[in-house]
XYZ file of N, CA and C in Angstrom:
432
model
N -4.822 -23.261 -29.529
C -3.513 -22.993 -28.965
C -3.381 -21.502 -28.677
N -2.666 -21.226 -27.617
C -2.424 -19.829 -27.285
C -1.270 -19.296 -28.121
N -1.100 -17.991 -28.098
C -0.014 -17.363 -28.847
C 1.342 -17.880 -28.359
N 1.497 -18.013 -27.043
C 2.751 -18.515 -26.489
C 3.027 -19.946 -26.952
N 1.987 -20.764 -27.048
C 2.166 -22.136 -27.508
C 2.531 -22.181 -28.990
N 1.929 -21.305 -29.786
C 2.247 -21.280 -31.223
C 3.665 -20.792 -31.484
N 4.164 -19.876 -30.661
C 5.485 -19.296 -30.887
C 6.613 -20.081 -30.225
N 6.280 -21.117 -29.464
C 7.303 -21.879 -28.770
C 8.147 -22.690 -29.746
N 9.447 -22.763 -29.493
C 10.380 -23.571 -30.275
C 11.188 -24.449 -29.319
N 11.624 -25.625 -29.761
C 12.419 -26.503 -28.887
C 13.683 -25.794 -28.404
N 13.994 -25.978 -27.137
C 15.182 -25.375 -26.544
C 14.977 -23.941 -26.075
N 13.803 -23.412 -26.304
C 13.522 -22.038 -25.902
C 13.301 -21.982 -24.388
N 14.014 -21.080 -23.699
C 13.826 -21.004 -22.250
C 12.465 -20.404 -21.904
N 11.906 -20.888 -20.829
C 10.621 -20.373 -20.357
C 10.817 -19.022 -19.700
N 9.967 -18.057 -19.989
C 10.109 -16.772 -19.304
C 9.796 -16.924 -17.816
N 10.537 -16.189 -17.027
C 10.364 -16.261 -15.577
C 9.075 -15.548 -15.169
N 8.311 -16.143 -14.269
C 7.080 -15.517 -13.774
C 7.415 -14.462 -12.731
N 6.622 -13.442 -12.674
C 6.843 -12.348 -11.736
C 6.487 -12.772 -10.314
N 7.439 -12.626 -9.420
C 7.200 -12.944 -8.014
C 6.248 -11.909 -7.417
N 6.381 -10.661 -7.847
C 5.496 -9.618 -7.345
C 4.037 -9.958 -7.671
N 3.794 -10.421 -8.878
C 2.432 -10.777 -9.272
C 1.925 -11.969 -8.465
N 2.771 -12.959 -8.235
C 2.348 -14.123 -7.451
C 2.032 -13.736 -6.010
N 2.911 -12.920 -5.391
C 2.672 -12.485 -4.016
C 1.397 -11.653 -3.924
N 1.253 -10.682 -4.842
C 0.093 -9.796 -4.808
C -1.196 -10.581 -5.055
N -1.153 -11.548 -5.959
C -2.336 -12.380 -6.212
C -2.737 -13.156 -4.964
N -1.763 -13.683 -4.265
C -2.052 -14.435 -3.040
C -2.719 -13.548 -1.998
N -2.229 -12.333 -1.853
C -2.804 -11.418 -0.867
C -4.231 -11.035 -1.263
N -4.463 -10.766 -2.540
C -5.817 -10.397 -2.976
C -6.816 -11.526 -2.758
N -6.401 -12.755 -3.002
C -7.299 -13.895 -2.771
C -7.574 -14.054 -1.279
N -6.542 -13.878 -0.445
C -6.740 -13.933 1.002
C -7.719 -12.848 1.436
N -7.585 -11.648 0.871
C -8.483 -10.550 1.218
C -9.913 -10.824 0.753
N -10.073 -11.558 -0.333
C -11.415 -11.927 -0.785
C -12.098 -12.806 0.260
N -11.368 -13.753 0.826
C -11.930 -14.588 1.882
C -12.265 -13.750 3.111
N -11.386 -12.818 3.447
C -11.642 -11.945 4.595
C -12.925 -11.148 4.371
N -13.092 -10.581 3.180
C -14.283 -9.788 2.877
C -15.547 -10.651 2.950
N -15.462 -11.867 2.444
C -16.630 -12.753 2.485
C -17.016 -13.079 3.930
N -16.032 -13.427 4.753
C -16.345 -13.774 6.134
C -16.776 -12.550 6.934
N -16.274 -11.376 6.571
C -16.754 -10.146 7.208
C -18.212 -9.897 6.827
N -18.574 -10.196 5.586
C -19.968 -10.046 5.155
C -20.867 -11.003 5.925
N -20.422 -12.228 6.115
C -21.202 -13.178 6.905
C -21.368 -12.706 8.346
N -20.296 -12.175 8.901
C -20.349 -11.679 10.277
C -21.303 -10.502 10.385
N -21.200 -9.563 9.460
C -22.093 -8.404 9.481
C -23.537 -8.841 9.306
N -23.769 -9.812 8.461
C -25.117 -10.324 8.234
C -25.684 -10.918 9.520
N -24.865 -11.665 10.228
C -25.345 -12.327 11.441
C -25.420 -11.418 12.642
N -24.426 -10.567 12.825
C -24.359 -9.747 14.033
C -25.195 -8.487 13.907
N -25.029 -7.771 12.811
C -25.704 -6.486 12.661
C -27.040 -6.592 11.954
N -27.290 -7.698 11.308
C -28.500 -7.850 10.520
C -29.779 -7.756 11.329
N -29.733 -8.157 12.583
C -30.940 -8.110 13.420
C -31.410 -6.676 13.635
N -30.478 -5.745 13.733
C -30.830 -4.348 13.971
C -31.295 -3.640 12.712
N -30.916 -4.126 11.546
C -31.195 -3.426 10.295
C -32.424 -3.924 9.563
N -32.943 -5.040 9.911
C -34.079 -5.608 9.182
C -33.593 -6.407 7.982
N -34.542 -6.976 7.260
C -34.194 -7.859 6.142
C -33.487 -7.127 5.006
N -33.950 -5.911 4.667
C -33.334 -5.172 3.557
C -31.896 -4.789 3.850
N -31.641 -4.280 5.043
C -30.280 -3.905 5.432
C -29.368 -5.105 5.565
N -29.948 -6.169 6.076
C -29.204 -7.423 6.221
C -28.730 -7.941 4.874
N -29.647 -7.960 3.940
C -29.314 -8.441 2.602
C -28.321 -7.504 1.926
N -28.501 -6.201 2.125
C -27.579 -5.223 1.540
C -26.157 -5.399 2.039
N -25.995 -5.629 3.341
C -24.670 -5.865 3.906
C -24.028 -7.108 3.296
N -24.813 -8.164 3.220
C -24.272 -9.417 2.704
C -23.902 -9.298 1.225
N -24.793 -8.709 0.438
C -24.525 -8.565 -0.998
C -23.319 -7.653 -1.225
N -23.242 -6.540 -0.476
C -22.103 -5.638 -0.617
C -20.784 -6.319 -0.298
N -20.772 -7.100 0.776
C -19.564 -7.838 1.133
C -19.192 -8.884 0.100
N -20.209 -9.545 -0.443
C -19.941 -10.560 -1.475
C -19.436 -9.926 -2.767
N -19.950 -8.758 -3.111
C -19.457 -8.058 -4.300
C -17.994 -7.667 -4.103
N -17.660 -7.133 -2.923
C -16.258 -6.798 -2.637
C -15.384 -8.043 -2.714
N -15.856 -9.153 -2.166
C -15.091 -10.401 -2.216
C -14.892 -10.861 -3.660
N -15.933 -10.744 -4.472
C -15.821 -11.166 -5.880
C -14.833 -10.284 -6.640
N -14.880 -8.987 -6.396
C -13.936 -8.085 -7.079
C -12.509 -8.391 -6.637
N -12.311 -8.629 -5.350
C -10.970 -8.997 -4.863
C -10.512 -10.321 -5.462
N -11.430 -11.235 -5.661
C -11.090 -12.540 -6.232
C -10.742 -12.434 -7.718
N -11.353 -11.486 -8.423
C -11.080 -11.298 -9.848
C -9.897 -10.363 -10.117
N -9.506 -9.586 -9.140
C -8.441 -8.587 -9.331
C -7.091 -9.178 -9.762
N -6.685 -10.352 -9.321
C -5.392 -10.871 -9.791
C -5.302 -11.021 -11.303
N -6.426 -11.119 -11.973
C -6.416 -11.263 -13.438
C -5.876 -10.023 -14.131
N -5.945 -8.864 -13.493
C -5.492 -7.625 -14.143
C -4.126 -7.169 -13.649
N -3.471 -7.944 -12.790
C -2.173 -7.521 -12.262
C -1.094 -7.460 -13.341
N -1.281 -8.125 -14.436
C -0.306 -8.082 -15.520
C -0.394 -6.810 -16.353
N -1.455 -6.075 -16.205
C -1.645 -4.830 -16.945
C -0.940 -3.686 -16.210
N -0.611 -2.605 -16.921
C 0.080 -1.481 -16.262
C -0.715 -0.869 -15.110
N -2.018 -0.893 -15.184
C -2.856 -0.292 -14.157
C -3.336 -1.304 -13.125
N -2.886 -2.536 -13.207
C -3.363 -3.592 -12.323
C -3.047 -3.363 -10.856
N -1.858 -2.877 -10.577
C -1.487 -2.654 -9.182
C -2.221 -1.453 -8.602
N -2.589 -0.496 -9.455
C -3.401 0.633 -9.004
C -4.769 0.123 -8.552
N -5.319 -0.823 -9.286
C -6.589 -1.441 -8.882
C -6.417 -2.138 -7.534
N -5.311 -2.846 -7.364
C -5.052 -3.525 -6.096
C -4.965 -2.548 -4.934
N -4.271 -1.426 -5.149
C -4.184 -0.403 -4.101
C -5.557 0.187 -3.827
N -6.332 0.431 -4.872
C -7.667 1.016 -4.689
C -8.592 0.063 -3.929
N -8.427 -1.233 -4.103
C -9.277 -2.198 -3.408
C -8.952 -2.298 -1.918
N -7.808 -1.770 -1.518
C -7.480 -1.785 -0.096
C -8.390 -0.832 0.685
N -8.828 0.241 0.014
C -9.659 1.253 0.684
C -10.998 0.675 1.158
N -11.787 0.014 0.289
C -13.061 -0.517 0.802
C -12.876 -1.636 1.825
N -11.768 -2.361 1.735
C -11.547 -3.420 2.719
C -11.325 -2.814 4.102
N -10.507 -1.767 4.175
C -10.291 -1.104 5.463
C -11.569 -0.378 5.894
N -12.304 0.178 4.936
C -13.520 0.930 5.254
C -14.628 0.037 5.799
N -14.518 -1.266 5.647
C -15.527 -2.139 6.258
C -15.494 -2.023 7.777
N -14.447 -1.394 8.289
C -14.382 -1.142 9.726
C -15.466 -0.215 10.214
N -16.062 0.575 9.318
C -17.175 1.430 9.727
C -18.432 0.602 10.005
N -18.503 -0.588 9.428
C -19.621 -1.487 9.685
C -19.277 -2.426 10.843
N -18.090 -3.006 10.789
C -17.583 -3.891 11.845
C -16.260 -3.312 12.339
N -16.214 -2.648 13.479
C -14.987 -1.995 13.936
C -13.731 -2.877 13.976
N -13.812 -4.166 14.301
C -12.585 -4.981 14.262
C -11.959 -5.063 12.859
N -12.748 -4.760 11.833
C -12.214 -4.808 10.466
C -11.204 -3.695 10.210
N -11.182 -2.652 11.037
C -10.123 -1.652 10.910
C -8.758 -2.311 11.138
N -8.703 -3.181 12.147
C -7.446 -3.888 12.443
C -7.149 -4.908 11.350
N -8.154 -5.725 11.005
C -7.946 -6.769 9.995
C -7.631 -6.133 8.635
N -8.363 -5.089 8.272
C -8.119 -4.398 7.010
C -6.755 -3.732 6.995
N -6.363 -3.155 8.128
C -5.033 -2.542 8.217
C -3.923 -3.569 8.062
N -4.102 -4.726 8.681
C -3.108 -5.800 8.530
C -3.077 -6.322 7.098
N -4.238 -6.372 6.449
C -4.281 -6.792 5.043
C -3.587 -5.770 4.152
N -3.781 -4.502 4.453
C -3.094 -3.443 3.715
C -1.588 -3.573 3.877
N -1.151 -3.879 5.085
C 0.273 -4.088 5.337
C 0.800 -5.291 4.556
N 0.016 -6.364 4.500
C 0.410 -7.550 3.729
C 0.504 -7.218 2.243
N -0.445 -6.425 1.729
C -0.418 -6.008 0.318
C 0.847 -5.201 0.035
N 1.124 -4.213 0.890
C 2.311 -3.375 0.707
C 3.582 -4.245 0.702
N 3.681 -5.157 1.659
C 4.859 -6.005 1.752
C 4.992 -6.914 0.531
N 3.886 -7.468 0.059
C 3.920 -8.357 -1.106
C 4.386 -7.613 -2.349
N 3.867 -6.407 -2.553
C 4.246 -5.626 -3.734
C 5.706 -5.196 -3.645
N 6.109 -4.709 -2.490
C 7.485 -4.213 -2.309
C 8.511 -5.346 -2.401
N 8.288 -6.410 -1.668
C 9.245 -7.520 -1.660
C 9.250 -8.255 -2.992
N 8.086 -8.429 -3.589
C 8.018 -9.087 -4.892
C 8.772 -8.314 -5.959
N 8.664 -6.984 -5.949
C 9.396 -6.156 -6.912
C 10.900 -6.279 -6.693
N 11.329 -6.297 -5.434
C 12.761 -6.441 -5.141
C 13.279 -7.799 -5.630
N 12.525 -8.856 -5.380
C 12.947 -10.186 -5.824
C 12.953 -10.291 -7.349
N 12.008 -9.632 -8.018
C 12.012 -9.617 -9.483
C 13.257 -8.910 -10.019
N 13.649 -7.804 -9.383
C 14.876 -7.107 -9.808
C 16.107 -7.985 -9.607
N 16.163 -8.686 -8.474
C 17.293 -9.585 -8.222
C 17.337 -10.713 -9.243
N 16.185 -11.271 -9.583
C 16.135 -12.341 -10.583
C 16.560 -11.835 -11.956
N 16.150 -10.617 -12.317
C 16.543 -10.046 -13.608
C 18.055 -9.853 -13.666
N 18.642 -9.378 -12.573
C 20.099 -9.206 -12.534
C 20.800 -10.565 -12.624
N 20.269 -11.565 -11.931
C 20.849 -12.912 -11.968
C 20.742 -13.506 -13.378
N 19.606 -13.311 -14.037
C 19.430 -13.818 -15.401
C 20.374 -13.123 -16.377
N 20.565 -11.807 -16.205
C 21.476 -11.072 -17.076
C 22.908 -11.554 -16.877
N 23.310 -11.800 -15.623
C 24.658 -12.302 -15.353
C 24.834 -13.705 -15.941
N 23.799 -14.533 -15.845
C 23.880 -15.882 -16.414
C 24.002 -15.823 -17.932
N 23.223 -14.962 -18.569
C 23.289 -14.830 -20.027
C 24.656 -14.314 -20.460
N 25.213 -13.359 -19.726
C 26.543 -12.830 -20.042
C 27.595 -13.938 -19.901
N 27.496 -14.743 -18.839
C 28.453 -15.816 -18.640
C 28.346 -16.837 -19.771
N 27.124 -17.159 -20.177
C 26.942 -18.132 -21.254
C 27.470 -17.602 -22.584
N 27.382 -16.303 -22.832
C 27.960 -15.711 -24.056
C 29.487 -15.766 -24.004
N 30.067 -15.522 -22.832
C 31.527 -15.506 -22.700
C 32.118 -16.914 -22.660
N 31.329 -17.886 -22.268
C 31.800 -19.285 -22.157
C 30.861 -20.192 -22.938
N 30.942 -20.180 -24.259
C 30.006 -20.967 -25.070
C 30.163 -22.492 -24.896
N 31.320 -22.942 -24.465
C 31.518 -24.383 -24.307
C 30.973 -24.899 -22.991
N 30.624 -24.005 -22.067
C 30.049 -24.421 -20.803
C 31.081 -24.488 -19.776
């Protein structure tokens, strides 16, 4: 059993999940797919000019970036998790140096990341205010 399961009591309200974390996780997973498909594209399009070693290097590098992006949502709950997410935007946009269209795709992904973090934080603040108002109302009106 997890700590949360051991500490649970009947009638205990479930803590609200962070919308910012859910939005940011979705964007990071989407970016992992983008990185993987960019690696496949680089392998197929540019690999002929680079030889087998360069071809494999491009593919492995893209797959490593995709794997890191896929694992990054696991650390979003930590204080430094969003810093990792911001830092991962740099190599995604930088793949444009290998495949120039990735400057556009990476830039749009960066915009999606920014929007997810900003809007998710705003919605979390609104939910916290709504929960506080509900708790205050329930204290003032115990009979319902």
